[in-house]
Coordinates of C-alpha atoms and ligand atoms in Angstrom, one line a residue:
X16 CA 0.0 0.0 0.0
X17 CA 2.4 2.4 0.9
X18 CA 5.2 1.3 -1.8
X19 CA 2.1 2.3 -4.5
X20 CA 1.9 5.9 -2.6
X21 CA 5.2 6.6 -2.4
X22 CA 5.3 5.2 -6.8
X23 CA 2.5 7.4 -7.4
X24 CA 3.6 10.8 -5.5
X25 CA 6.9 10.2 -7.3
X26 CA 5.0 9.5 -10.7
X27 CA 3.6 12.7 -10.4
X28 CA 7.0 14.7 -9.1
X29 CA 8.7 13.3 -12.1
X30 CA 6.0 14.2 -14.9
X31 CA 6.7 17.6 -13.5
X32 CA 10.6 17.6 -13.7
X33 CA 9.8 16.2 -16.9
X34 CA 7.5 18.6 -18.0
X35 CA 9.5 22.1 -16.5
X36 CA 12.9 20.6 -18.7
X37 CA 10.9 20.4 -21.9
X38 CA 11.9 22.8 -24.5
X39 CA 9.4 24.6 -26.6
X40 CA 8.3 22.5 -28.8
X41 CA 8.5 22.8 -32.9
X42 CA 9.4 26.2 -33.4
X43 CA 6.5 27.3 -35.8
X44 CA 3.7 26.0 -34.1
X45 CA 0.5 25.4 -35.7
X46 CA -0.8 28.9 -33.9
X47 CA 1.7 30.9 -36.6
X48 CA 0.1 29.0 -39.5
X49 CA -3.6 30.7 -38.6
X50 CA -3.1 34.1 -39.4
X51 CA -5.5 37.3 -38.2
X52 CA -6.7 39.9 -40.7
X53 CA -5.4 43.1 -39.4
X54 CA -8.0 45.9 -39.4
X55 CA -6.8 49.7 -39.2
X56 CA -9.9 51.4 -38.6
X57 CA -11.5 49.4 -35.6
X58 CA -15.1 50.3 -34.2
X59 CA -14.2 49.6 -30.8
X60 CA -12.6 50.6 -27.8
X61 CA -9.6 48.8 -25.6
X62 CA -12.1 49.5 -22.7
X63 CA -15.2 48.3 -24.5
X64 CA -13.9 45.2 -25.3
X65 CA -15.4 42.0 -22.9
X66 CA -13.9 38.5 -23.5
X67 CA -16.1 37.1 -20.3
X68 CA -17.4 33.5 -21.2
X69 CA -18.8 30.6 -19.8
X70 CA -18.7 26.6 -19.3
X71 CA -22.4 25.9 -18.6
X72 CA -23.7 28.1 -15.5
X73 CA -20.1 29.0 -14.9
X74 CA -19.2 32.4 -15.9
X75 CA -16.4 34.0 -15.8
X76 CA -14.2 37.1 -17.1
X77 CA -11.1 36.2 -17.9
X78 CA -11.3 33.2 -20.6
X79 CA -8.1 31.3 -19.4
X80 CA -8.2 28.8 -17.1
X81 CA -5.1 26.9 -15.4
X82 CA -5.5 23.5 -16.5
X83 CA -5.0 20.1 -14.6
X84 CA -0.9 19.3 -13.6
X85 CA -0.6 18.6 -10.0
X86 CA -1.0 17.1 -6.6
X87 CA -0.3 14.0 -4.9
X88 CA 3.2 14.8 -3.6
X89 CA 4.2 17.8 -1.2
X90 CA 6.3 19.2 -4.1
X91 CA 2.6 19.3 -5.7
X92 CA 0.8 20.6 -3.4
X93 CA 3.1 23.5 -3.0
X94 CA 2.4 24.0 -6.9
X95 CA -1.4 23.8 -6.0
X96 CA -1.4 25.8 -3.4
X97 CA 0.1 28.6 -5.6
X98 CA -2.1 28.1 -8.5
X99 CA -5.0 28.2 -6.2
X100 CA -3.4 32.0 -5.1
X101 CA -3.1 32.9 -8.5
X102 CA -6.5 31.6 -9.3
X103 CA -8.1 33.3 -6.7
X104 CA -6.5 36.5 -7.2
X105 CA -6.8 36.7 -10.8
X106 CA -11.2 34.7 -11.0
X107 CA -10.0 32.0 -13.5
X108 CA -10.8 28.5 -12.8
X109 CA -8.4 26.2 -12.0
X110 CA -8.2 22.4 -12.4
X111 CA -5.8 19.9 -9.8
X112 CA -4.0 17.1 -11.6
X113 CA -6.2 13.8 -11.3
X114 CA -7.0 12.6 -8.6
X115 CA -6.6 8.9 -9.0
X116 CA -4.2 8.5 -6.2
X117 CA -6.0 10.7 -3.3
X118 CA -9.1 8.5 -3.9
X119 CA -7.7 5.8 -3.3
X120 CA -5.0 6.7 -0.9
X121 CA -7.0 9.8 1.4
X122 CA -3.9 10.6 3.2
X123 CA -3.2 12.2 -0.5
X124 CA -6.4 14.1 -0.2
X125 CA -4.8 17.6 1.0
X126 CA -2.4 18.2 -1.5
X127 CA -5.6 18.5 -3.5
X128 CA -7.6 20.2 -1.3
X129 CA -5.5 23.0 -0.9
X130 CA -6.6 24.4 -3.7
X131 CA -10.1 24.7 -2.0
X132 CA -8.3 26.1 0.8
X133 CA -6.9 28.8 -0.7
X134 CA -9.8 30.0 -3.2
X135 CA -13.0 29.1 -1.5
X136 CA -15.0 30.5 -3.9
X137 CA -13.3 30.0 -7.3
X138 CA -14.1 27.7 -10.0
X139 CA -12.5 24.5 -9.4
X140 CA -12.5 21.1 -11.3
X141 CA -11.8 18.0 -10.4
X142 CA -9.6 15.7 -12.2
X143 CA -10.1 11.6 -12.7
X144 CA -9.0 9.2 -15.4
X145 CA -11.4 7.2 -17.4
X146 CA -10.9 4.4 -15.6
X147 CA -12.7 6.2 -12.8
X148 CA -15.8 4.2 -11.1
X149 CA -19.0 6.7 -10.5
X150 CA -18.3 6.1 -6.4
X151 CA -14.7 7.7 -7.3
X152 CA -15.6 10.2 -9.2
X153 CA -18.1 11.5 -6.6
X154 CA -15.1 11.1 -3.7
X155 CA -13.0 13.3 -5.9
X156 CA -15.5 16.3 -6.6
X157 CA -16.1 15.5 -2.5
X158 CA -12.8 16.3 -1.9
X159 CA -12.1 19.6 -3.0
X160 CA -15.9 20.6 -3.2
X161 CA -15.3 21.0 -7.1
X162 CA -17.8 23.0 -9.4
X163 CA -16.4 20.9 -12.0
X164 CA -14.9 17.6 -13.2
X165 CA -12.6 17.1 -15.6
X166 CA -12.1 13.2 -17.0
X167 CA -8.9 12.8 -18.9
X168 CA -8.2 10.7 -22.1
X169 CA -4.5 9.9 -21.9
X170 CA -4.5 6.7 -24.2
X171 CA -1.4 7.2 -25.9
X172 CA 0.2 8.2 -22.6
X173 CA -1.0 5.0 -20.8
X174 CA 0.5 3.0 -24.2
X175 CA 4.0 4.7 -23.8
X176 CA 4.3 4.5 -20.3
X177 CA 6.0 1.1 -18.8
X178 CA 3.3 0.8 -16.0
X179 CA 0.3 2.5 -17.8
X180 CA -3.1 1.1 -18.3
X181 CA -3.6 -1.4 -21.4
X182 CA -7.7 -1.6 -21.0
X183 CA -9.7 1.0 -22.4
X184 CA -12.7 -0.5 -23.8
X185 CA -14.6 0.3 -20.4
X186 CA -13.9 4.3 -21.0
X187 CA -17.4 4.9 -22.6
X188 CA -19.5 3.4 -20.2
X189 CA -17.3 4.6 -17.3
X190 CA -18.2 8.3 -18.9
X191 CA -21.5 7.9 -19.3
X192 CA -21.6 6.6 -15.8
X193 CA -20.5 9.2 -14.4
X194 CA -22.1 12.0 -16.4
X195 CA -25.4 10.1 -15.0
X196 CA -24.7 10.2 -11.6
X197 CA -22.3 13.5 -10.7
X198 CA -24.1 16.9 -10.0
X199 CA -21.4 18.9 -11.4
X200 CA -20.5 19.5 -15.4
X201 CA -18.3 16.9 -16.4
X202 CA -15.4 18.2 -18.8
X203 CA -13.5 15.4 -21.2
X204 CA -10.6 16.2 -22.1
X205 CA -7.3 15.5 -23.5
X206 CA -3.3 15.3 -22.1
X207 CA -1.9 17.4 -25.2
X208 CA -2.9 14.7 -28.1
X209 CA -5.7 16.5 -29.7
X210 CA -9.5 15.0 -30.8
X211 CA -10.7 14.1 -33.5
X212 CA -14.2 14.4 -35.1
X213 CA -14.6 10.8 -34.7
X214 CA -13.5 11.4 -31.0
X215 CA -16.1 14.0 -30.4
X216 CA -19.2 12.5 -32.3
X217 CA -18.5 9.4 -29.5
X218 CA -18.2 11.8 -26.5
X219 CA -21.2 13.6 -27.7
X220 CA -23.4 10.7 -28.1
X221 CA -22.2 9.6 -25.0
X222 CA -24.3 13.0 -23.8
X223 CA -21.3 14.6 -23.1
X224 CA -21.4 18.7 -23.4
X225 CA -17.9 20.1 -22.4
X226 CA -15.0 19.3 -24.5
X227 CA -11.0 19.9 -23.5
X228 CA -9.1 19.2 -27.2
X229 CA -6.0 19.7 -25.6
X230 CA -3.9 19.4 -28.8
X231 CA -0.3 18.7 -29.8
X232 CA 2.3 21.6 -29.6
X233 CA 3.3 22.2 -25.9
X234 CA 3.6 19.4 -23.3
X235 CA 4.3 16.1 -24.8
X236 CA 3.5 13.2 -22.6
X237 CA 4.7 11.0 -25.8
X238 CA 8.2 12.2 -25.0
X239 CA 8.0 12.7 -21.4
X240 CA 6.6 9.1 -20.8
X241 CA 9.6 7.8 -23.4
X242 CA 12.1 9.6 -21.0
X243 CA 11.1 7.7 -18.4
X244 CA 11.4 4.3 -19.7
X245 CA 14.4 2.5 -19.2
X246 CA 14.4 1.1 -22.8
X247 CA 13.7 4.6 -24.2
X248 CA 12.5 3.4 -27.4
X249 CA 9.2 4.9 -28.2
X250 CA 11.2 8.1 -29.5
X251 CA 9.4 7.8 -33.2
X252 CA 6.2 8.8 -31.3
X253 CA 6.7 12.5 -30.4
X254 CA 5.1 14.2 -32.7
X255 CA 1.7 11.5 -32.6
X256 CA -1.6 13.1 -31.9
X257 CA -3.4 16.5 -33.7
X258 CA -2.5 20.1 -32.8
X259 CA -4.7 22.2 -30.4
X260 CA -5.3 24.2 -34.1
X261 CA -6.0 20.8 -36.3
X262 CA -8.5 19.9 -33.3
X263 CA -10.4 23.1 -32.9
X264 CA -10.7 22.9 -37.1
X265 CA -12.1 19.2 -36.2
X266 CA -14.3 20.7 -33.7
X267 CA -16.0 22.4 -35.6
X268 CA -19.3 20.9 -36.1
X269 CA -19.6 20.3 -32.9
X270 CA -19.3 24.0 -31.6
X271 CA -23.4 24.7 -31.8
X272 CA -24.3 21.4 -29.2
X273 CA -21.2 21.7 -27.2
X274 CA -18.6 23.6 -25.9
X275 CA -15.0 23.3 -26.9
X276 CA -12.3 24.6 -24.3
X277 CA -8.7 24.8 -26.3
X278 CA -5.1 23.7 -24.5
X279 CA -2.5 22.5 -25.4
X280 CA 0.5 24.9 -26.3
X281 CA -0.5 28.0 -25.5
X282 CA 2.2 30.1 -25.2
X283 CA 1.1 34.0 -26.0
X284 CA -2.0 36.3 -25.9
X285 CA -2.2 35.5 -29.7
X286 CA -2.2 32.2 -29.4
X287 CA -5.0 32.1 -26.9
X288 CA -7.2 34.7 -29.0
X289 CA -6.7 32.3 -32.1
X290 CA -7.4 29.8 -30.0
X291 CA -11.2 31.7 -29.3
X292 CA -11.6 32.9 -32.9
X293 CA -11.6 28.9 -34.0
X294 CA -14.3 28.0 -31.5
X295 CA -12.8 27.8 -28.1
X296 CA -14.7 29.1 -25.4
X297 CA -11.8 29.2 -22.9
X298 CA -8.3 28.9 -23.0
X299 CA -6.5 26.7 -20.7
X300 CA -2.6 26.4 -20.2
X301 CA -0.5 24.1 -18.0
X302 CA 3.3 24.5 -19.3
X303 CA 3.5 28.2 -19.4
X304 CA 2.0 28.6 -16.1
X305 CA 4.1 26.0 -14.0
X306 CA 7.2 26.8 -15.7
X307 CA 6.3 30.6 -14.8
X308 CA 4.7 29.9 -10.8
X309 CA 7.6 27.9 -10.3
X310 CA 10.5 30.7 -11.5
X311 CA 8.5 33.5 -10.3
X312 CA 6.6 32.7 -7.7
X313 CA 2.8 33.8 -6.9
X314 CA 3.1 37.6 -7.2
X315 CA 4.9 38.0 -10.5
X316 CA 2.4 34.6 -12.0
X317 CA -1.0 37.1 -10.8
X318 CA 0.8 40.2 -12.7
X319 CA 1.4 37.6 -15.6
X320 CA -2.1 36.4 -16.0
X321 CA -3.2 39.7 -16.0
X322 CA -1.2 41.3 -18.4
X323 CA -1.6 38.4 -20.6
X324 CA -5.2 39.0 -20.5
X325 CA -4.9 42.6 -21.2
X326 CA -2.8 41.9 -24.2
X327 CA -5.7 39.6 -25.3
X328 CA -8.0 42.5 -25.2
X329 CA -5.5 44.8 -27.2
X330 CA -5.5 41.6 -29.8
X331 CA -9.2 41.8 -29.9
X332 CA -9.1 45.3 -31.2
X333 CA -6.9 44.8 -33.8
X334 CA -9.1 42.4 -35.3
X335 CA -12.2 45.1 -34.4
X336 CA -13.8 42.3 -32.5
X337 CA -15.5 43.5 -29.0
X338 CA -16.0 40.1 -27.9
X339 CA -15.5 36.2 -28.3
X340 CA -18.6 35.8 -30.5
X341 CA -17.4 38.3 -33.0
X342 CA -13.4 37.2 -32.6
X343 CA -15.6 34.1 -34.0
X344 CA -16.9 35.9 -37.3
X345 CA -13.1 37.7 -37.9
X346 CA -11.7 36.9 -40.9
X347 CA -8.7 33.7 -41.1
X348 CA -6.0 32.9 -43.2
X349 CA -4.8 29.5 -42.7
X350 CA -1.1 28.4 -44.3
X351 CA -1.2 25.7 -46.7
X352 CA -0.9 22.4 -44.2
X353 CA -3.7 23.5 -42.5
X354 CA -5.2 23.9 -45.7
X355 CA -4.4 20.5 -46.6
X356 CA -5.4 19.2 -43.3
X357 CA -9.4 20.1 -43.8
X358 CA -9.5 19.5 -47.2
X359 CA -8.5 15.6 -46.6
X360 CA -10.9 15.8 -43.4
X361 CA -13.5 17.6 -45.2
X362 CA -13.7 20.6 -42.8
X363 CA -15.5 23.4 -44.4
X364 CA -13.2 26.6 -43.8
X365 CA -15.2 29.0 -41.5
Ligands
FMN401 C1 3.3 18.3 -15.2 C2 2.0 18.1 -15.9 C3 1.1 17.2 -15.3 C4 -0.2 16.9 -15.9 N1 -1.0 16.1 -15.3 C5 -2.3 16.0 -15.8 C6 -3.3 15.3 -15.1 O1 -3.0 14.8 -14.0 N2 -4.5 15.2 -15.6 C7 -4.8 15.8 -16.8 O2 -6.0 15.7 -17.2 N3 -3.9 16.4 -17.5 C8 -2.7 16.6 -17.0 N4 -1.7 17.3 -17.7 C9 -2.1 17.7 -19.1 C10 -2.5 19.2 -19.1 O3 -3.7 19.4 -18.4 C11 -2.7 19.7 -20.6 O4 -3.8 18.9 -21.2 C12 -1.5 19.5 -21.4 O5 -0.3 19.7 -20.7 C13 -1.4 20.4 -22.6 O6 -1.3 21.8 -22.2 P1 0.0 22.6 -22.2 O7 0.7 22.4 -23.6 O8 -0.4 24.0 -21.9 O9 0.9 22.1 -21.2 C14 -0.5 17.6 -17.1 C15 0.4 18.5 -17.7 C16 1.6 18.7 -17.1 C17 2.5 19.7 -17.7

């Protein structure tokens, strides 16, 4: 029992080393092959403009969130415990990293809750794999009094990883179990692999409403769980999965029934506001935040988030766009592999 803790906190602490010593990925990322229309004469103001969205009945200003990474460790709650600060100070939601071993193991349970202890009344999700039983699913919204749950698809991390799961046939009916039986929104989401159409057409007749792509282009759990394999050989995988851009393009008949939340690589203001003009309702970023809370500490990651977001706003007048539903009707230009990419899916440019 206490030999899986102790492999579980140091799972987690070395995803995180992992993760903080992984260079930027491909230098042109797929955001720098969607290009904005640059409009000189704008009808709006910096102050007018008002980027506030919303997941369901949660709404909220800012439309970033800080997306699932940690817990399970002290190291992570330490790194909770400042996101939850940042969160708090700045109104964005927040998700811990899952949950799995705090349900299992509650001793685990406070390097979680602290998130709950430090922002009370944030937005706060709750993070499980989709191996999760309903019973564990309601024990980890429990614990930190979530007003959300996020259920990770992490199939090709699972494959790469030594000890990872090799069962996934009872995903579905795990997620419609607990999409049945929770009493908060359930969010499905990606690790930084990207979804498909074919993806989202199963997760949305599963009755599921609240997407996560969280695309290639940023963390790569292909590499990271390749480091940490003795025999190291899964190298020829790093570049598997779809880019956060190539997924929102793929969600995008699915953006009228549910709503899309884009991550995965999201390094800049412009990449989160091309992120919203292709159908995003909220922007989530893991990478750039830890890398940032953990050389900076709390102050300087509040002042980031904020200037980040006023930066956004600035982006949103170039492109004469007041808010996210008009970012939406801007005009696009898309370089020609992204071109490519929707011709061969048949994605209608929009
Ligand atoms: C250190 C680290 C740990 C993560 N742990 C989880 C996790 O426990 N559950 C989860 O759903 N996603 C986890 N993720 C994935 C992120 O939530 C996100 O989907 C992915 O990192 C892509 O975003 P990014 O490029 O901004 O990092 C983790 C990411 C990082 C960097």
């Amino acid at each position: 029992m206490r030999e899986e803790v102790n492999l579980r906190s140091q799972r987690k602490n070395e995803h995180v080393q992992h993760a903080l010593n992984q260079k930027p990925q491909n230098v042109i990322s797929d955001f720098d092959k969607v290009h904005f229309v640059h409009h000189s004469m704008p009808a709006v103001n910096l102050d007018e403009v008002d980027l506030s969205t919303a997941i369901g009945d949660m709404k909220f200003d800012v439309p970033l969130y800080i997306n699932a990474m940690t817990g399970g460790s002290s190291w992570t709650k330490s790194i909770n415990e400042k996101f939850g600060k940042v969160a708090e100070a700045t109104g964005i939601p927040m998700a811990v990293g899952s949950m799995h071993a705090a349900v299992r193991h509650p001793e685990l349970s406070g390097s979680y809750s602290i998130v709950r202890e430090v922002n009370p009344e944030g937005l706060v999700f709750a993070n499980v794999g989709a191996d999760v039983s309903l019973e564990g699913a309601k024990k980890a919204v429990d614990m930190i009094r979530a007003d959300g749950l996020q259920i990770h698809l992490n199939v090709a991390q699972e494959l790469i990883m030594p000890e990872g799961d090799r069962d996934f046939k009872s995903w579905q009916s795990n997620i419609k179990s607990v999409l049945n039986g929770v009493d908060v929104p359930v969010i499905v989401k990606e690790v930084g692999f990207g979804m498909s159409r074919e993806t989202l057409q199963l997760l949305k007749a599963a009755g599921v409403k609240y997407v996560d792509v969280s695309g290639r282009g940023g963390t790569n759990f292909a590499e990271i769980e390749n480091a940490r394999r003795s025999a190291q050989d899964m190298d020829y995988l790093s570049d598997w999965g779809m880019s956060t851009v190539q997924s929102l393009m793929e969600s995008k008949g699915f953006q009228k029934d549910m709503t899309i939340l884009a991550s995965g690589g999201v390094k800049t203001p412009l990449d989160a506001m091309k992120s919203l003009a292709l159908g995003g309702s909220a922007v989530g970023m893991s990478h750039t935040l830890l890398k940032y809370v953990e050389d900076n500490e709390v102050e300087a990651t509040i002042e980031f988030v904020e200037q980040f977001f006023n930066q956004m706003k600035k982006i949103a007048v170039m492109v004469n766009a007041k808010t996210i539903e008009e970012l939406r009707t801007s005009p696009i230009v898309f370089s020609p592999d992204i071109v490519s990419w929707m011709e061969q899916r048949n994605i209608q440019s929009p």
